[in-house]
Short mmCIF file of C-alpha atoms in Angstrom, two decimals:
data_model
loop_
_atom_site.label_atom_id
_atom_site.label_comp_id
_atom_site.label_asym_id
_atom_site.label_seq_id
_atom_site.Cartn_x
_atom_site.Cartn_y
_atom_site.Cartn_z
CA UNK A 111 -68.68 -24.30 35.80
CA UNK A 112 -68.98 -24.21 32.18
CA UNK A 113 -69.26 -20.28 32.54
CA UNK A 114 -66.28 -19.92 34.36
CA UNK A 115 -64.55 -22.19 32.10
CA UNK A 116 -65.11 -20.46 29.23
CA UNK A 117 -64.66 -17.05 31.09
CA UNK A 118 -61.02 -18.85 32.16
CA UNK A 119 -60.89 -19.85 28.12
CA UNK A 120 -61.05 -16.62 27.54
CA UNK A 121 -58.57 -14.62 29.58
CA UNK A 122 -56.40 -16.94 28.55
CA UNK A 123 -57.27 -16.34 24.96
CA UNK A 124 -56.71 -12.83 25.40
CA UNK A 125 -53.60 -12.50 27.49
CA UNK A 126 -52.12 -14.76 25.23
CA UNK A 127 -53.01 -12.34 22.80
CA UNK A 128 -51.91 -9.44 24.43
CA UNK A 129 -48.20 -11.21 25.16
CA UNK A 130 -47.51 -12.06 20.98
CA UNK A 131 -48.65 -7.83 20.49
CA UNK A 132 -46.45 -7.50 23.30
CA UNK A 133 -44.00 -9.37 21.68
CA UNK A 134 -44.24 -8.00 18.44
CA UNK A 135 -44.62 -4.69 19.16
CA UNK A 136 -40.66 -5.19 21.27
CA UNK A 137 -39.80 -7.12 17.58
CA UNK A 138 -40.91 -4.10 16.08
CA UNK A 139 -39.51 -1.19 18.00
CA UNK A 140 -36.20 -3.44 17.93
CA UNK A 141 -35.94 -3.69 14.00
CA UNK A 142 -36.88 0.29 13.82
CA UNK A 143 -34.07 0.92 16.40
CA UNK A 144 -32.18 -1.32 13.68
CA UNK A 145 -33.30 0.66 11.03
CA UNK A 146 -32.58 4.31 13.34
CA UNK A 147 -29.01 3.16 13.27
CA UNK A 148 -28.56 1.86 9.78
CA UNK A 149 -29.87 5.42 8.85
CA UNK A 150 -27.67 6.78 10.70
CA UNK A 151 -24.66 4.77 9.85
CA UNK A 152 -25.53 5.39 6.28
CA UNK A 153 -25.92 9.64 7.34
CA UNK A 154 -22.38 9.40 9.06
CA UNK A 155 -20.89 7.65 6.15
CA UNK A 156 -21.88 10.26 3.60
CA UNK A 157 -20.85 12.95 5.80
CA UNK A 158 -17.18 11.33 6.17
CA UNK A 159 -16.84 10.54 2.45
CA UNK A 160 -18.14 14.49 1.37
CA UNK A 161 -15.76 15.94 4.40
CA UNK A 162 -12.74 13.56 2.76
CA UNK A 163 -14.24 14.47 -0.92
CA UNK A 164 -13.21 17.64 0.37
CA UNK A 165 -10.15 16.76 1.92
CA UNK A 166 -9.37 15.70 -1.69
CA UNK A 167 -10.48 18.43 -3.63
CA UNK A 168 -7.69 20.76 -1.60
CA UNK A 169 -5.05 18.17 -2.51
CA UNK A 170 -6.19 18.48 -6.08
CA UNK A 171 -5.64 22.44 -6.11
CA UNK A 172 -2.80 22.47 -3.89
CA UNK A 173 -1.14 19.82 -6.60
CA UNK A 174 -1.98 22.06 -9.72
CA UNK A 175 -0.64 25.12 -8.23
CA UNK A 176 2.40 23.51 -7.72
CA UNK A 177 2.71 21.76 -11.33
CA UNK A 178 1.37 25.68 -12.50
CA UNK A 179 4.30 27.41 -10.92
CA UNK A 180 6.89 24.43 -10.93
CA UNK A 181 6.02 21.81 -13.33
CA UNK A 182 6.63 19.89 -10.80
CA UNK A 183 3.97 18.13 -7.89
CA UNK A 184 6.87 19.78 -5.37
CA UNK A 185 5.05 19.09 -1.26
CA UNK A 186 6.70 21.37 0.90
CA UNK A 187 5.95 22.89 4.27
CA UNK A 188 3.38 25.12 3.54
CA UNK A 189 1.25 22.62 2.21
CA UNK A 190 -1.44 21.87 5.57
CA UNK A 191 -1.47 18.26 6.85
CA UNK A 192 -4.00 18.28 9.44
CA UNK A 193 -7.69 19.76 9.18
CA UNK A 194 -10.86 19.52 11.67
CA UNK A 195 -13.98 19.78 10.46
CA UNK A 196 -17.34 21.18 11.07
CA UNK A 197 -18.49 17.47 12.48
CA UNK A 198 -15.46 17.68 14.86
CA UNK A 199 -13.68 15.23 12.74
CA UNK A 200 -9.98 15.10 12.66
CA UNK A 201 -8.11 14.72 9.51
CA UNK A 202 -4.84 14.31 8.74
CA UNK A 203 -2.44 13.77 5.02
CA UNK A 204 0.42 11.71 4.25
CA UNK A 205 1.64 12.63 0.62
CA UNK A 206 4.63 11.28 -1.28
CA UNK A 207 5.32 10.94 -4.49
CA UNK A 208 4.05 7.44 -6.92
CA UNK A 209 6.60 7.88 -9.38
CA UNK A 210 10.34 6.50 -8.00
CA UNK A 211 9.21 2.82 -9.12
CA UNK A 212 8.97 1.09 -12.40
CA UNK A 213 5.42 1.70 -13.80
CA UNK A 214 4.05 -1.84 -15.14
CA UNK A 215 2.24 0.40 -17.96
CA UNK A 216 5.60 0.89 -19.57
CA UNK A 217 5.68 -2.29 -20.91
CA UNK A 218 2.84 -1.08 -23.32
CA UNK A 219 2.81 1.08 -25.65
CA UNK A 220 -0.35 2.49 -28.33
CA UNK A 221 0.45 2.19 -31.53
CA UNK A 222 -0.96 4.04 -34.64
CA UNK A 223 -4.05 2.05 -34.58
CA UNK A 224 -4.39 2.51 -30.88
CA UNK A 225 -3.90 -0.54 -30.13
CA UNK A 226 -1.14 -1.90 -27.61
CA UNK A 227 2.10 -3.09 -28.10
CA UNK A 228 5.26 -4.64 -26.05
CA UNK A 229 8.12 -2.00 -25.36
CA UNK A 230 11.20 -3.95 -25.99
CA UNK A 231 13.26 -1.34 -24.30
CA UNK A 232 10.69 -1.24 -21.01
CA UNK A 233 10.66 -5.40 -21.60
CA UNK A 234 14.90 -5.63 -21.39
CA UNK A 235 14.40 -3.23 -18.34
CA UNK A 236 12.50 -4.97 -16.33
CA UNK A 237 14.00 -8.62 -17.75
CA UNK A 238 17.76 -6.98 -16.66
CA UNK A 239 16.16 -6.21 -13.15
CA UNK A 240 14.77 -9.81 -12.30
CA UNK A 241 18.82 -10.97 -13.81
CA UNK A 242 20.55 -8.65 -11.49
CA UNK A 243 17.98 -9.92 -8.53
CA UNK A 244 18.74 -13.26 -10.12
CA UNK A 245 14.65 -13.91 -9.20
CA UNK A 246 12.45 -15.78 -12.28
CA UNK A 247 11.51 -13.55 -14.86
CA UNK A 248 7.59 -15.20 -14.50
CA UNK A 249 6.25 -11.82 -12.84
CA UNK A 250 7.09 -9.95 -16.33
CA UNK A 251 4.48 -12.39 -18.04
CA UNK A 252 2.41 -12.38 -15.45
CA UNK A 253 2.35 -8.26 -16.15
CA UNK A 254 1.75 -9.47 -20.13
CA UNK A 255 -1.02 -11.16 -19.32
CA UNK A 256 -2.73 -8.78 -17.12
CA UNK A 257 -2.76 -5.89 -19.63
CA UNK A 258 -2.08 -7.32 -22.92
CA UNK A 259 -5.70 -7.87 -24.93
CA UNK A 260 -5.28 -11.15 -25.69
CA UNK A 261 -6.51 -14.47 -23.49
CA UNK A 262 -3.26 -16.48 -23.96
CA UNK A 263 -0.21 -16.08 -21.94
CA UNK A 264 3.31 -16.90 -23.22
CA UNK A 265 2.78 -20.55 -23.54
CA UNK A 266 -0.06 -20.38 -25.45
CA UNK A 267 -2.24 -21.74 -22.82
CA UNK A 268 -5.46 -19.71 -21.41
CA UNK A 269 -4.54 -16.88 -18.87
CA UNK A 270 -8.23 -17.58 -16.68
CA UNK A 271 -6.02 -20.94 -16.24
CA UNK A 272 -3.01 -19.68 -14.50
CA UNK A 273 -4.92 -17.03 -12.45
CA UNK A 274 -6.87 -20.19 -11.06
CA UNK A 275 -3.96 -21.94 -10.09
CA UNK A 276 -2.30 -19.83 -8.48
CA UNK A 277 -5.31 -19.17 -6.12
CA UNK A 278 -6.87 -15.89 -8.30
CA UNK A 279 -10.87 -15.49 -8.55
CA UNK A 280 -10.83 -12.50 -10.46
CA UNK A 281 -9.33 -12.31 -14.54
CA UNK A 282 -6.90 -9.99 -15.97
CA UNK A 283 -7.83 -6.12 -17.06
CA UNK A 284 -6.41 -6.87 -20.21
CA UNK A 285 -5.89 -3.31 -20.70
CA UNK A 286 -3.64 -0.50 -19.21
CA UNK A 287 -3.93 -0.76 -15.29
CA UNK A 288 -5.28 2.04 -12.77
CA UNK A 289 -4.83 1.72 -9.33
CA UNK A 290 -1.65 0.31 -7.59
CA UNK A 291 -4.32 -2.32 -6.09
CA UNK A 292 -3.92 -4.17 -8.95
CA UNK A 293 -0.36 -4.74 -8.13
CA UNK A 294 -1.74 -7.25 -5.71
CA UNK A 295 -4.17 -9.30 -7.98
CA UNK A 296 -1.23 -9.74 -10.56
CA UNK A 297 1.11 -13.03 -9.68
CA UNK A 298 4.46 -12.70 -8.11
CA UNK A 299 4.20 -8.80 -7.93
CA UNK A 300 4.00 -9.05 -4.36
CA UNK A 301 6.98 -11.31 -3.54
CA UNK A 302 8.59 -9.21 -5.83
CA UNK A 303 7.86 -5.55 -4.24
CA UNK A 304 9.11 -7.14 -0.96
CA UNK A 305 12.44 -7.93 -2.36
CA UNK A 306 12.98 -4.71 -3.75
CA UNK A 307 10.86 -2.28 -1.77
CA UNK A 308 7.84 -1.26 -3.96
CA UNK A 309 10.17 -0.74 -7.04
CA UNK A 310 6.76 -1.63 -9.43
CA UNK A 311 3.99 0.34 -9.20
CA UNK A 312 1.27 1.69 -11.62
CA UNK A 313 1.00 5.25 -13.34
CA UNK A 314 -2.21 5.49 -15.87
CA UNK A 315 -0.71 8.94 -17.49
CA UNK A 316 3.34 9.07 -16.53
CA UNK A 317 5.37 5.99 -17.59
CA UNK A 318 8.86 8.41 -16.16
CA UNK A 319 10.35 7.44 -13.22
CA UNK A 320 12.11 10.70 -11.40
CA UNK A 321 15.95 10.10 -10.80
CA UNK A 322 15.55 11.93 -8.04
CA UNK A 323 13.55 10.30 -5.89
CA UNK A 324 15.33 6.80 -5.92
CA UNK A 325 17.52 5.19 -3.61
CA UNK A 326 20.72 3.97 -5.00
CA UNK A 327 19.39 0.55 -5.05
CA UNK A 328 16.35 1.03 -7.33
CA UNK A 329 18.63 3.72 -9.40
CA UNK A 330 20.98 0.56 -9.91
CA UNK A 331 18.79 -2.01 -10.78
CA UNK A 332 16.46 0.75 -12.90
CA UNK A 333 19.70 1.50 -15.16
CA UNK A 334 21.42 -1.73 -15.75
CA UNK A 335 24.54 -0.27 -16.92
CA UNK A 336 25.57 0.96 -13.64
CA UNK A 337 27.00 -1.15 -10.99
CA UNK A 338 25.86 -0.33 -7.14
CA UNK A 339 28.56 1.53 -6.80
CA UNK A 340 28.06 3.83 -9.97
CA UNK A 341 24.43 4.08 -8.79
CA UNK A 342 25.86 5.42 -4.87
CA UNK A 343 28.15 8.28 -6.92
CA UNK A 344 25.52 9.35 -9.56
CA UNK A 345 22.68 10.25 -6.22
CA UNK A 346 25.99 12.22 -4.88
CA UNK A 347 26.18 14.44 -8.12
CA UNK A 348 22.45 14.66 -8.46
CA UNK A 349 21.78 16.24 -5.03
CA UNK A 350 24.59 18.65 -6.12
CA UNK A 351 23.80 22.12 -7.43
CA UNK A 352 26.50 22.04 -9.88
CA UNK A 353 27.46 18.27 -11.66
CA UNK A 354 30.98 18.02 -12.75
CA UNK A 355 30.76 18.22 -15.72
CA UNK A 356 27.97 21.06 -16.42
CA UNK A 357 29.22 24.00 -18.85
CA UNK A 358 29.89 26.58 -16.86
CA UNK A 359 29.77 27.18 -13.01
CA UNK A 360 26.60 27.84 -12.51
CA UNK A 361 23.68 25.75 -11.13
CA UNK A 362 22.85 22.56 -13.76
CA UNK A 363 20.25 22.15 -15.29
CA UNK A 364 18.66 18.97 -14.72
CA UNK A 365 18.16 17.12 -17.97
CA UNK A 366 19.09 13.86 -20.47
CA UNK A 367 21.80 15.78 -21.74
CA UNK A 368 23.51 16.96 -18.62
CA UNK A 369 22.36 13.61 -16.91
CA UNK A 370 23.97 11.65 -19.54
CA UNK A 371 27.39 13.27 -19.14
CA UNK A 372 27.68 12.16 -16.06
CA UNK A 373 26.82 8.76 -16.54
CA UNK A 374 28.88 8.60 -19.09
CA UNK A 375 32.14 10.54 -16.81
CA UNK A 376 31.46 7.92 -14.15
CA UNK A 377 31.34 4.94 -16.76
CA UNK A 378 34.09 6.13 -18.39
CA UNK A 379 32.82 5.56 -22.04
CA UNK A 380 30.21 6.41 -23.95
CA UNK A 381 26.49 4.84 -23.64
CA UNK A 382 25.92 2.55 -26.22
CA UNK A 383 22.63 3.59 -28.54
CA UNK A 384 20.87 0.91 -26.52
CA UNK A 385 21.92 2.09 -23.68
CA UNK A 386 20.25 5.71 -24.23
CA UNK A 387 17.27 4.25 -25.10
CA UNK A 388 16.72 3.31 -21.60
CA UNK A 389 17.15 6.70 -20.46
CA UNK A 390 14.24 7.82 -22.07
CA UNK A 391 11.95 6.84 -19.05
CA UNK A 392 14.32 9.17 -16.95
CA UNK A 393 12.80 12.20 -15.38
CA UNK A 394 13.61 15.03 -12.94
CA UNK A 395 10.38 16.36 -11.89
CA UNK A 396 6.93 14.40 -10.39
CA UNK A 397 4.41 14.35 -12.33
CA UNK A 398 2.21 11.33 -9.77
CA UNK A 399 1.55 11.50 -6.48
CA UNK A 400 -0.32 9.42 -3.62
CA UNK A 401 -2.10 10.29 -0.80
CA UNK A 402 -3.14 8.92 2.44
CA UNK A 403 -5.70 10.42 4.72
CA UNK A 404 -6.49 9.24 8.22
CA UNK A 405 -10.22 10.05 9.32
CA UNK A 406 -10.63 10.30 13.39
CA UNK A 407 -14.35 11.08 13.94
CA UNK A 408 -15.69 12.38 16.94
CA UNK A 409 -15.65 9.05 18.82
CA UNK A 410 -11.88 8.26 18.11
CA UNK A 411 -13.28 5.64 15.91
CA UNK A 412 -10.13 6.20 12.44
CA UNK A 413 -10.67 5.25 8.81
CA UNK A 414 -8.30 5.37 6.30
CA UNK A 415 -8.87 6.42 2.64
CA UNK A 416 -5.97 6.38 -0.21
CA UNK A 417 -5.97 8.22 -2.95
CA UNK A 418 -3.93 8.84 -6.25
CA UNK A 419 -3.21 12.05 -8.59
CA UNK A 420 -1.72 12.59 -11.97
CA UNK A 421 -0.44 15.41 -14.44
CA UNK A 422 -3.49 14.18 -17.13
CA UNK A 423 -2.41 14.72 -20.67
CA UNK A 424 -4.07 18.01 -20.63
CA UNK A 425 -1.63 18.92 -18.00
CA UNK A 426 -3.91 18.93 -15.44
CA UNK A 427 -3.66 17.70 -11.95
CA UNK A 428 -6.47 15.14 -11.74
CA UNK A 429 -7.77 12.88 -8.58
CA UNK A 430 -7.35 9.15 -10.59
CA UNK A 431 -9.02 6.96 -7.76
CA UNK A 432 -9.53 6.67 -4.36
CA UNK A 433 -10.03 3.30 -2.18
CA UNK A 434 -11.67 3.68 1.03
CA UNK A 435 -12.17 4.86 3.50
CA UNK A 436 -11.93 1.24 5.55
CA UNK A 437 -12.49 1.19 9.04
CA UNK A 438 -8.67 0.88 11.25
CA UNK A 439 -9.40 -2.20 13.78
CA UNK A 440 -7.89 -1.35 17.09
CA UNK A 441 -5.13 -4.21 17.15
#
């Protein structure tokens, strides 16, 4: 009896055993199947961000051709919008231009010292824009205090402080901004853009805004001397080969000079030296543009990746940022 109870002991014993090596050996093959696909996650994600690297690299060329030939980031039709690639991915590009807005950075300027400084003109700008709105002038502060150096905001009170209170975890750049993300970490910006349709937006190298691009509402609040109206006529003679008032008949030549002629034909008086100040920001050619590329791989799953490029002041077309690619979540 005592035999067979031990013998009993210890088959028990050892297909007890054999069950938790049983067991562990399923934990294990699990947690390597685990680690199979997080390699292979990890493999597929480098191979979408090198195929969109290059994706990128062709918008970069295609972008300094056309500044090279034009001076001007000019996207016509022969510029290729969809691409597959070797993985069978599909990949197609949205691009538009990023400069027919008012670029926060333009309240700055660098002064001798290289050190930044409030533009007064860019200031009375923006201050005329949230007075035609008739919004609170708090978002131009709120701008201040994100790239200004200092920790104080107009009342003299820490900036941290109003950040935290109006629900912010992260702190101002206190320098120059980058990516039109930051748009959304600055207060009021957002309420803001949705009254006026993206009208701020951030440049890093080109604080112009191109005349051409705008609708006649963000031409009229952008020049505060001209009333809706005035804004409507001006787009009229700017998509016009010849302006009324160019020197001879043929086609214009699209500059301050000519540009201010007709402001001033429409006003019916001269601009007042204040007043031409403000055109300075004026431009007729792009010189920033933003992409956006979709990324279909080959099991339908999309991403989408954004990304931004500038006329550097080398005059080079350069690839400022990208953020992405983020996975789209079937809705």
């Amino acid at each position: 009896m005592t035999n067979q109870k031990q013998n009993g002991y210890v088959f028990i014993t050892v297909a007890v055993i054999i069950t938790i090596l049983i067991s562990s050996l399923t934990i294990a093959i699990s947690n390597q199947n685990k680690n199979i696909d997080l390699i292979q996650f990890y493999e597929n994600s480098n191979v979408m961000e090198e195929e969109i690297s290059a994706i990128e690299l062709v918008i970069t060329e295609y972008l300094n051709s056309n500044f090279k030939n034009y001076n001007d980031l000019l996207v016509n039709s022969s510029f290729q919008t969809n691409y597959e690639t070797p993985t069978n991915a599909k990949i197609s590009v949205k691009i538009k231009p990023n400069d027919s807005c008012f670029n926060i950075n333009s309240l700055f300027y660098k002064n001798s010292s290289n050190n930044l400084e409030v533009n007064r003109v860019e200031f009375e700008r923006l201050n005329s824009i949230t007075k035609k709105l008739k919004i609170n002038n708090d978002v131009i502060y709120s701008i201040q205090d994100w790239i200004d150096t200092d920790n104080v905001n107009n009342q003299n009170l820490e900036e941290s402080l109003s950040f935290k209170s109006n629900g912010f975890t992260w702190l101002p750049r206190n320098y120059l901004a980058v990516s039109n993300t930051e748009l959304y970490m600055i207060p009021g910006i957002i309420k803001f853009n949705e009254i006026v349709g993206d009208l701020l937006c951030v440049n890093l190298y080109n604080f112009k805004f191109n005349v051409l691009n705008l609708n006649s509402k963000k031409l009229y609040l952008l020049l505060p001397f001209l009333s809706e109206k005035n804004a409507e006529d001006l787009l009229a003679i700017l998509k016009e080969d010849i302006w009324p008032n160019s020197k001879d008949k043929s086609k214009t030549i699209k500059n301050i000079s000519n540009f201010q002629k007709e402001v001033e034909y429409l006003l019916r008086r001269p601009l007042l030296l204040k007043e031409k100040k403000l055109l300075d920001n004026v431009s007729f050619v792009s010189r920033s543009m933003y992409a956006e590329i979709i990324y279909e791989n080959n099991l339908g799953e999309q991403y989408t990746s954004s990304s931004k490029y500038e006329v550097d002041s080398e005059n080079i077309v350069k690839l400022i940022y990208r953020n992405g690619p983020f996975k789209e979540i079937p809705m």
